[in-house]
Tab-separated table of C-alpha atoms in Angstrom:
chain	number	residue	atom	x	y	z
A	1	UNK	CA	-1.298	-6.926	8.589
A	2	UNK	CA	-1.898	-5.356	5.300
A	3	UNK	CA	-0.476	-6.118	1.788
A	4	UNK	CA	1.662	-8.998	3.317
A	5	UNK	CA	3.516	-6.247	5.553
A	6	UNK	CA	3.141	-5.018	9.129
A	7	UNK	CA	0.702	-2.102	8.745
A	8	UNK	CA	-0.410	0.967	10.645
A	9	UNK	CA	-3.692	2.327	9.544
A	10	UNK	CA	-6.334	4.972	10.221
A	11	UNK	CA	-9.114	2.733	11.484
A	12	UNK	CA	-12.783	2.822	10.136
A	13	UNK	CA	-13.839	4.136	13.551
A	14	UNK	CA	-11.814	7.419	12.873
A	15	UNK	CA	-12.206	7.454	9.166
A	16	UNK	CA	-15.203	5.449	8.033
A	17	UNK	CA	-14.778	6.047	4.309
A	18	UNK	CA	-11.820	3.798	4.258
A	19	UNK	CA	-9.156	3.572	1.534
A	20	UNK	CA	-10.354	4.801	-1.941
A	21	UNK	CA	-8.896	1.723	-3.641
A	22	UNK	CA	-10.857	-0.522	-1.585
A	23	UNK	CA	-13.283	1.263	0.939
A	24	UNK	CA	-13.624	-1.887	3.057
A	25	UNK	CA	-9.864	-1.497	4.042
A	26	UNK	CA	-8.934	1.193	6.502
A	27	UNK	CA	-6.767	3.922	5.368
A	28	UNK	CA	-3.035	2.848	5.133
A	29	UNK	CA	-0.465	5.119	6.940
A	30	UNK	CA	2.705	3.382	7.447
A	31	UNK	CA	3.944	-0.220	6.638
A	32	UNK	CA	7.199	-2.121	7.311
A	33	UNK	CA	8.059	-4.993	5.074
A	34	UNK	CA	11.125	-7.286	4.393
A	35	UNK	CA	11.780	-7.348	0.739
A	36	UNK	CA	14.213	-9.704	-1.239
A	37	UNK	CA	17.182	-7.261	-1.186
A	38	UNK	CA	16.142	-4.590	1.382
A	39	UNK	CA	13.849	-3.582	4.492
A	40	UNK	CA	11.261	-1.171	3.344
A	41	UNK	CA	9.564	1.418	5.356
A	42	UNK	CA	6.394	3.049	3.681
A	43	UNK	CA	5.274	6.232	5.184
A	44	UNK	CA	2.340	7.665	3.212
A	45	UNK	CA	3.000	11.167	4.816
A	46	UNK	CA	6.292	11.748	2.899
A	47	UNK	CA	4.406	10.818	-0.289
A	48	UNK	CA	1.612	13.444	0.388
A	49	UNK	CA	3.540	16.383	2.096
A	50	UNK	CA	6.548	17.917	0.215
A	51	UNK	CA	7.407	19.709	3.478
A	52	UNK	CA	7.601	16.378	5.544
A	53	UNK	CA	9.702	14.742	2.702
A	54	UNK	CA	12.115	17.765	2.838
A	55	UNK	CA	12.322	17.601	6.570
A	56	UNK	CA	13.038	13.740	6.465
A	57	UNK	CA	15.822	13.900	3.823
A	58	UNK	CA	17.432	16.988	5.250
A	59	UNK	CA	17.451	15.257	8.829
A	60	UNK	CA	18.702	11.880	7.309
A	61	UNK	CA	21.456	13.615	5.416
A	62	UNK	CA	22.468	15.574	8.568
A	63	UNK	CA	22.835	12.390	10.305
A	64	UNK	CA	25.879	11.678	7.961
A	65	UNK	CA	23.992	8.799	6.256
A	66	UNK	CA	24.188	10.346	2.686
A	67	UNK	CA	21.233	10.502	0.522
A	68	UNK	CA	18.234	8.127	1.411
A	69	UNK	CA	17.426	5.268	-0.877
A	70	UNK	CA	13.852	6.093	-1.595
A	71	UNK	CA	10.868	5.699	-3.751
A	72	UNK	CA	7.724	7.963	-3.478
A	73	UNK	CA	6.611	6.726	-0.016
A	74	UNK	CA	9.242	3.960	0.351
A	75	UNK	CA	12.509	4.023	2.388
A	76	UNK	CA	14.877	1.185	1.642
A	77	UNK	CA	17.575	-0.076	3.988
A	78	UNK	CA	20.013	-2.822	2.924
A	79	UNK	CA	20.659	-3.983	6.578
A	80	UNK	CA	18.855	-3.578	10.007
A	81	UNK	CA	21.863	-1.782	11.362
A	82	UNK	CA	21.404	0.824	8.499
A	83	UNK	CA	18.048	2.038	9.878
A	84	UNK	CA	17.959	5.192	11.771
A	85	UNK	CA	15.289	3.921	14.244
A	86	UNK	CA	15.060	7.234	16.099
A	87	UNK	CA	14.574	9.179	12.884
A	88	UNK	CA	11.996	6.813	11.693
A	89	UNK	CA	10.316	7.190	15.086
A	90	UNK	CA	10.460	10.902	14.849
A	91	UNK	CA	9.036	10.687	11.272
A	92	UNK	CA	5.972	8.524	12.605
A	93	UNK	CA	5.211	11.411	15.150
A	94	UNK	CA	5.289	14.237	12.634
A	95	UNK	CA	1.820	13.757	11.229
A	96	UNK	CA	-1.370	13.161	13.346
A	97	UNK	CA	-4.250	10.762	11.928
A	98	UNK	CA	-6.262	13.996	11.344
A	99	UNK	CA	-3.560	15.655	9.416
A	100	UNK	CA	-2.990	12.443	7.548
A	101	UNK	CA	-6.722	12.206	6.663
A	102	UNK	CA	-6.651	15.992	5.418
A	103	UNK	CA	-3.701	15.328	3.385
A	104	UNK	CA	-5.244	12.134	1.896
A	105	UNK	CA	-8.431	13.901	1.056
A	106	UNK	CA	-6.737	16.775	-0.624
A	107	UNK	CA	-4.175	14.684	-2.597
A	108	UNK	CA	-5.612	11.234	-3.276
A	109	UNK	CA	-9.292	10.724	-2.763
A	110	UNK	CA	-11.552	11.182	-5.827
């Protein structure tokens, strides 16, 4: 659990520096939350990688689901039956922890 959500992280054993906002915390990667009006999936890779974001939005649209309801790293779904589970699973497998660490250090870490 992290930030009140189910969280998937890069553990300190793999990335000892931790999250730049609070190095005591592991590096966040993906979270799932039930918000007041939607279910949110947060995937930091689509925030850091324009190529991954394009892949996801193209794949989502090709599924006939229209344009995804998104923030920078947030995918919002009104109902559980609206979630393209297979596509989210594919998204989760598109970036390795090592690739995420490299993107994080390039884009975010100061």
